[in-house]
């Protein structure tokens, strides 16, 4: 696959509290890039909406997350979407189930958010859902595929464009196999493949444990990490090299989605240096 295509139009996951770091790095990020704003339990709707407004003001495309089980009522969901659209020009949203075992309101999962009908009525054009190349903490493999297919079909029926954004993984071969299966099942929507930005190895290990991402010794090795050097810093160059080498036209539209665990500026710097090293055009 053309490396430029893979690296062009990358997206970033940026929490509300990291917006100042995004502003510092903004000049090195292509205008219009998708900035995904996670639904963190320690950030309220006002913080998330302020982040979406700031992302739009910086010239990027805000994609706020909505966590089904954390939303207390349909009115709360409707208010957030309405304000996001009118105050920040939001056209992209991302839906997840969320961490609580018991829903705080009427939405038990991301499918119920999609089926609320609120997104298309508010003018949302792209609705993102999660993909899981590694194991899922609750669902088995067959159930994962079935649910993903159903959610994409529901989004498309409602006149919106499905976008699949995956959890990060450390093993490019797992990612490639997952993409191949996705396309074999006839799910041909665009994918943004989760990549951990450069960070301390201990930090990466902590996030992997929190997110249920596999990180065994062999996987660390494939990622270019020696278990004898846990105090160092690791970037995703081995992962991206292997991914780019293995991708074909049959894998469809695939771009990278960076989780900047080591900081937004560090990830943007790594991307710029990687592009330069491979002779790729800068934005």
GROMACS .gro file of C-alpha atoms in nm:
model
  283
    1UNK     CA    1   0.000   0.000   0.000
    2UNK     CA    2   0.109   0.358  -0.066
    3UNK     CA    3   0.270   0.476   0.260
    4UNK     CA    4   0.148   0.830   0.195
    5UNK     CA    5  -0.212   0.707   0.195
    6UNK     CA    6  -0.165   0.527   0.526
    7UNK     CA    7  -0.005   0.829   0.695
    8UNK     CA    8  -0.215   1.101   0.532
    9UNK     CA    9  -0.526   1.207   0.715
   10UNK     CA   10  -0.428   1.039   1.041
   11UNK     CA   11  -0.646   1.111   1.342
   12UNK     CA   12  -0.560   1.172   1.707
   13UNK     CA   13  -0.727   1.089   2.037
   14UNK     CA   14  -0.709   1.404   2.251
   15UNK     CA   15  -0.876   1.448   2.589
   16UNK     CA   16  -1.025   1.779   2.698
   17UNK     CA   17  -0.734   1.845   2.933
   18UNK     CA   18  -0.484   1.791   2.649
   19UNK     CA   19  -0.632   2.060   2.423
   20UNK     CA   20  -0.354   2.311   2.513
   21UNK     CA   21  -0.096   2.055   2.392
   22UNK     CA   22  -0.296   2.011   2.071
   23UNK     CA   23  -0.291   2.388   2.018
   24UNK     CA   24   0.090   2.391   2.052
   25UNK     CA   25   0.126   2.117   1.792
   26UNK     CA   26  -0.150   2.243   1.561
   27UNK     CA   27   0.077   2.395   1.296
   28UNK     CA   28   0.223   2.049   1.224
   29UNK     CA   29  -0.116   1.876   1.185
   30UNK     CA   30  -0.305   1.886   0.856
   31UNK     CA   31  -0.612   2.113   0.858
   32UNK     CA   32  -0.935   1.918   0.888
   33UNK     CA   33  -0.775   1.623   1.068
   34UNK     CA   34  -1.014   1.427   1.290
   35UNK     CA   35  -0.954   1.487   1.660
   36UNK     CA   36  -1.132   1.225   1.866
   37UNK     CA   37  -1.240   1.350   2.211
   38UNK     CA   38  -1.279   1.059   2.456
   39UNK     CA   39  -1.559   1.038   2.711
   40UNK     CA   40  -1.356   1.028   3.030
   41UNK     CA   41  -1.535   0.992   3.366
   42UNK     CA   42  -1.335   1.281   3.518
   43UNK     CA   43  -1.440   1.525   3.242
   44UNK     CA   44  -1.799   1.652   3.224
   45UNK     CA   45  -2.007   1.753   2.923
   46UNK     CA   46  -1.904   2.118   2.955
   47UNK     CA   47  -1.537   2.019   2.930
   48UNK     CA   48  -1.605   1.793   2.632
   49UNK     CA   49  -1.806   2.063   2.453
   50UNK     CA   50  -1.536   2.322   2.522
   51UNK     CA   51  -1.283   2.078   2.376
   52UNK     CA   52  -1.497   2.031   2.063
   53UNK     CA   53  -1.525   2.409   2.018
   54UNK     CA   54  -1.148   2.446   2.058
   55UNK     CA   55  -1.078   2.167   1.809
   56UNK     CA   56  -1.306   2.336   1.554
   57UNK     CA   57  -1.143   2.675   1.618
   58UNK     CA   58  -0.801   2.521   1.549
   59UNK     CA   59  -0.924   2.412   1.207
   60UNK     CA   60  -0.970   2.043   1.284
   61UNK     CA   61  -1.270   1.807   1.281
   62UNK     CA   62  -1.398   1.728   1.631
   63UNK     CA   63  -1.532   1.377   1.695
   64UNK     CA   64  -1.666   1.360   2.051
   65UNK     CA   65  -1.727   1.022   2.211
   66UNK     CA   66  -2.051   0.930   2.384
   67UNK     CA   67  -2.050   0.646   2.637
   68UNK     CA   68  -2.392   0.480   2.648
   69UNK     CA   69  -2.390   0.354   3.007
   70UNK     CA   70  -2.278   0.689   3.148
   71UNK     CA   71  -2.567   0.888   2.994
   72UNK     CA   72  -2.850   0.938   3.244
   73UNK     CA   73  -3.138   1.023   3.007
   74UNK     CA   74  -3.240   1.074   2.647
   75UNK     CA   75  -3.272   1.446   2.721
   76UNK     CA   76  -2.906   1.456   2.830
   77UNK     CA   77  -2.796   1.284   2.509
   78UNK     CA   78  -3.015   1.509   2.292
   79UNK     CA   79  -2.883   1.823   2.462
   80UNK     CA   80  -2.521   1.721   2.416
   81UNK     CA   81  -2.561   1.636   2.047
   82UNK     CA   82  -2.757   1.956   1.979
   83UNK     CA   83  -2.498   2.172   2.150
   84UNK     CA   84  -2.209   1.990   1.983
   85UNK     CA   85  -2.362   2.054   1.641
   86UNK     CA   86  -2.465   2.416   1.699
   87UNK     CA   87  -2.165   2.530   1.906
   88UNK     CA   88  -1.879   2.333   1.748
   89UNK     CA   89  -2.010   2.235   1.404
   90UNK     CA   90  -1.979   1.868   1.498
   91UNK     CA   91  -2.060   1.627   1.213
   92UNK     CA   92  -1.866   1.325   1.347
   93UNK     CA   93  -1.947   1.135   1.668
   94UNK     CA   94  -1.815   0.811   1.814
   95UNK     CA   95  -2.028   0.576   2.025
   96UNK     CA   96  -1.911   0.325   2.285
   97UNK     CA   97  -2.078   0.122   2.558
   98UNK     CA   98  -1.870   0.268   2.842
   99UNK     CA   99  -1.723   0.110   3.154
  100UNK     CA  100  -2.007   0.095   3.413
  101UNK     CA  101  -2.147  -0.255   3.455
  102UNK     CA  102  -2.493  -0.105   3.513
  103UNK     CA  103  -2.624   0.172   3.283
  104UNK     CA  104  -2.696   0.504   3.455
  105UNK     CA  105  -2.984   0.565   3.215
  106UNK     CA  106  -3.176   0.413   2.923
  107UNK     CA  107  -2.878   0.322   2.702
  108UNK     CA  108  -2.717  -0.018   2.774
  109UNK     CA  109  -2.481  -0.020   2.475
  110UNK     CA  110  -2.363   0.172   2.170
  111UNK     CA  111  -2.628   0.009   1.949
  112UNK     CA  112  -2.898   0.173   2.159
  113UNK     CA  113  -2.736   0.512   2.103
  114UNK     CA  114  -2.738   0.456   1.727
  115UNK     CA  115  -3.102   0.343   1.735
  116UNK     CA  116  -3.212   0.653   1.930
  117UNK     CA  117  -3.241   0.839   1.599
  118UNK     CA  118  -3.096   1.152   1.756
  119UNK     CA  119  -2.775   1.160   1.555
  120UNK     CA  120  -2.917   1.173   1.205
  121UNK     CA  121  -3.191   1.414   1.311
  122UNK     CA  122  -2.926   1.653   1.449
  123UNK     CA  123  -2.729   1.643   1.124
  124UNK     CA  124  -2.447   1.407   1.222
  125UNK     CA  125  -2.292   1.275   0.901
  126UNK     CA  126  -2.033   1.022   1.027
  127UNK     CA  127  -2.083   0.787   1.321
  128UNK     CA  128  -1.786   0.593   1.451
  129UNK     CA  129  -1.793   0.255   1.623
  130UNK     CA  130  -1.517   0.053   1.785
  131UNK     CA  131  -1.325  -0.238   1.638
  132UNK     CA  132  -1.119  -0.484   1.841
  133UNK     CA  133  -0.831  -0.664   1.665
  134UNK     CA  134  -0.726  -0.812   2.001
  135UNK     CA  135  -0.957  -1.001   2.235
  136UNK     CA  136  -1.258  -0.824   2.386
  137UNK     CA  137  -1.307  -0.839   2.766
  138UNK     CA  138  -1.674  -0.944   2.731
  139UNK     CA  139  -1.762  -1.064   2.380
  140UNK     CA  140  -1.626  -1.369   2.199
  141UNK     CA  141  -1.499  -1.342   1.841
  142UNK     CA  142  -1.820  -1.441   1.661
  143UNK     CA  143  -2.031  -1.207   1.872
  144UNK     CA  144  -1.789  -0.920   1.809
  145UNK     CA  145  -1.818  -0.956   1.434
  146UNK     CA  146  -2.196  -0.988   1.447
  147UNK     CA  147  -2.235  -0.678   1.662
  148UNK     CA  148  -1.996  -0.471   1.450
  149UNK     CA  149  -2.178  -0.569   1.131
  150UNK     CA  150  -2.519  -0.486   1.280
  151UNK     CA  151  -2.405  -0.147   1.406
  152UNK     CA  152  -2.255  -0.049   1.071
  153UNK     CA  153  -2.572  -0.155   0.891
  154UNK     CA  154  -2.787   0.044   1.133
  155UNK     CA  155  -2.576   0.358   1.084
  156UNK     CA  156  -2.589   0.324   0.705
  157UNK     CA  157  -2.967   0.269   0.705
  158UNK     CA  158  -3.003   0.596   0.892
  159UNK     CA  159  -2.822   0.784   0.617
  160UNK     CA  160  -2.493   0.832   0.801
  161UNK     CA  161  -2.148   0.703   0.708
  162UNK     CA  162  -2.006   0.432   0.939
  163UNK     CA  163  -1.645   0.472   1.050
  164UNK     CA  164  -1.463   0.193   1.233
  165UNK     CA  165  -1.195   0.306   1.481
  166UNK     CA  166  -1.004   0.024   1.643
  167UNK     CA  167  -0.853  -0.017   1.984
  168UNK     CA  168  -0.475   0.005   1.966
  169UNK     CA  169  -0.271  -0.309   1.924
  170UNK     CA  170   0.100  -0.387   1.941
  171UNK     CA  171   0.100  -0.662   1.678
  172UNK     CA  172   0.071  -0.558   1.312
  173UNK     CA  173   0.008  -0.918   1.206
  174UNK     CA  174  -0.300  -0.932   1.431
  175UNK     CA  175  -0.419  -0.603   1.283
  176UNK     CA  176  -0.367  -0.726   0.927
  177UNK     CA  177  -0.551  -1.052   0.994
  178UNK     CA  178  -0.839  -0.861   1.153
  179UNK     CA  179  -0.862  -0.626   0.852
  180UNK     CA  180  -0.862  -0.923   0.614
  181UNK     CA  181  -1.149  -1.087   0.804
  182UNK     CA  182  -1.339  -0.759   0.816
  183UNK     CA  183  -1.330  -0.729   0.438
  184UNK     CA  184  -1.401  -1.100   0.384
  185UNK     CA  185  -1.721  -1.051   0.583
  186UNK     CA  186  -1.825  -0.772   0.345
  187UNK     CA  187  -1.773  -0.489   0.595
  188UNK     CA  188  -1.613  -0.238   0.361
  189UNK     CA  189  -1.635   0.088   0.556
  190UNK     CA  190  -1.328   0.305   0.628
  191UNK     CA  191  -1.107   0.195   0.916
  192UNK     CA  192  -0.884   0.402   1.141
  193UNK     CA  193  -0.641   0.160   1.298
  194UNK     CA  194  -0.537   0.238   1.654
  195UNK     CA  195  -0.165   0.297   1.708
  196UNK     CA  196   0.004   0.380   2.040
  197UNK     CA  197   0.203   0.701   2.006
  198UNK     CA  198   0.561   0.705   2.139
  199UNK     CA  199   0.573   0.675   2.517
  200UNK     CA  200   0.761   0.521   2.803
  201UNK     CA  201   0.742   0.142   2.792
  202UNK     CA  202   0.597   0.127   3.144
  203UNK     CA  203   0.327   0.376   3.035
  204UNK     CA  204   0.242   0.164   2.732
  205UNK     CA  205   0.219  -0.146   2.950
  206UNK     CA  206  -0.015   0.032   3.192
  207UNK     CA  207  -0.250   0.147   2.914
  208UNK     CA  208  -0.245  -0.201   2.762
  209UNK     CA  209  -0.355  -0.350   3.093
  210UNK     CA  210  -0.626  -0.085   3.140
  211UNK     CA  211  -0.768  -0.139   2.790
  212UNK     CA  212  -0.745  -0.518   2.784
  213UNK     CA  213  -0.492  -0.515   2.500
  214UNK     CA  214  -0.267  -0.818   2.466
  215UNK     CA  215   0.098  -0.745   2.548
  216UNK     CA  216   0.280  -1.074   2.596
  217UNK     CA  217   0.657  -1.109   2.555
  218UNK     CA  218   0.633  -1.215   2.189
  219UNK     CA  219   0.408  -0.922   2.109
  220UNK     CA  220   0.642  -0.675   2.280
  221UNK     CA  221   0.924  -0.824   2.073
  222UNK     CA  222   0.730  -0.772   1.748
  223UNK     CA  223   0.672  -0.413   1.855
  224UNK     CA  224   1.046  -0.367   1.894
  225UNK     CA  225   1.054  -0.371   2.274
  226UNK     CA  226   1.299  -0.577   2.476
  227UNK     CA  227   1.163  -0.680   2.815
  228UNK     CA  228   1.509  -0.605   2.954
  229UNK     CA  229   1.462  -0.235   2.876
  230UNK     CA  230   1.136  -0.148   3.046
  231UNK     CA  231   1.263   0.195   3.147
  232UNK     CA  232   1.305   0.311   2.788
  233UNK     CA  233   1.073   0.481   2.540
  234UNK     CA  234   0.918   0.307   2.240
  235UNK     CA  235   0.763   0.439   1.922
  236UNK     CA  236   0.548   0.253   1.671
  237UNK     CA  237   0.794   0.249   1.380
  238UNK     CA  238   0.820  -0.134   1.372
  239UNK     CA  239   0.442  -0.162   1.385
  240UNK     CA  240   0.381   0.096   1.110
  241UNK     CA  241   0.658  -0.049   0.887
  242UNK     CA  242   0.509  -0.399   0.914
  243UNK     CA  243   0.155  -0.271   0.864
  244UNK     CA  244   0.247  -0.073   0.553
  245UNK     CA  245   0.438  -0.372   0.410
  246UNK     CA  246   0.142  -0.604   0.461
  247UNK     CA  247  -0.147  -0.383   0.350
  248UNK     CA  248  -0.291  -0.432   0.004
  249UNK     CA  249  -0.574  -0.273  -0.194
  250UNK     CA  250  -0.792  -0.558  -0.069
  251UNK     CA  251  -0.770  -0.423   0.286
  252UNK     CA  252  -0.969  -0.117   0.174
  253UNK     CA  253  -0.953   0.235   0.314
  254UNK     CA  254  -0.721   0.221   0.618
  255UNK     CA  255  -0.569   0.520   0.799
  256UNK     CA  256  -0.392   0.550   1.133
  257UNK     CA  257  -0.548   0.669   1.458
  258UNK     CA  258  -0.290   0.769   1.718
  259UNK     CA  259  -0.336   0.733   2.094
  260UNK     CA  260  -0.074   0.986   2.217
  261UNK     CA  261   0.006   0.819   2.549
  262UNK     CA  262   0.339   1.004   2.566
  263UNK     CA  263   0.179   1.339   2.484
  264UNK     CA  264   0.030   1.504   2.176
  265UNK     CA  265   0.345   1.695   2.084
  266UNK     CA  266   0.561   1.383   2.110
  267UNK     CA  267   0.326   1.189   1.879
  268UNK     CA  268   0.305   1.469   1.622
  269UNK     CA  269   0.684   1.504   1.626
  270UNK     CA  270   0.724   1.127   1.576
  271UNK     CA  271   0.483   1.134   1.279
  272UNK     CA  272   0.672   1.423   1.118
  273UNK     CA  273   1.009   1.251   1.165
  274UNK     CA  274   0.875   0.919   1.037
  275UNK     CA  275   0.737   1.084   0.725
  276UNK     CA  276   1.065   1.264   0.667
  277UNK     CA  277   1.267   0.944   0.716
  278UNK     CA  278   1.055   0.764   0.455
  279UNK     CA  279   1.062   1.054   0.209
  280UNK     CA  280   0.691   1.123   0.248
  281UNK     CA  281   0.542   1.465   0.187
  282UNK     CA  282   0.452   1.669   0.494
  283UNK     CA  283   0.101   1.816   0.516
   0.00000   0.00000   0.00000
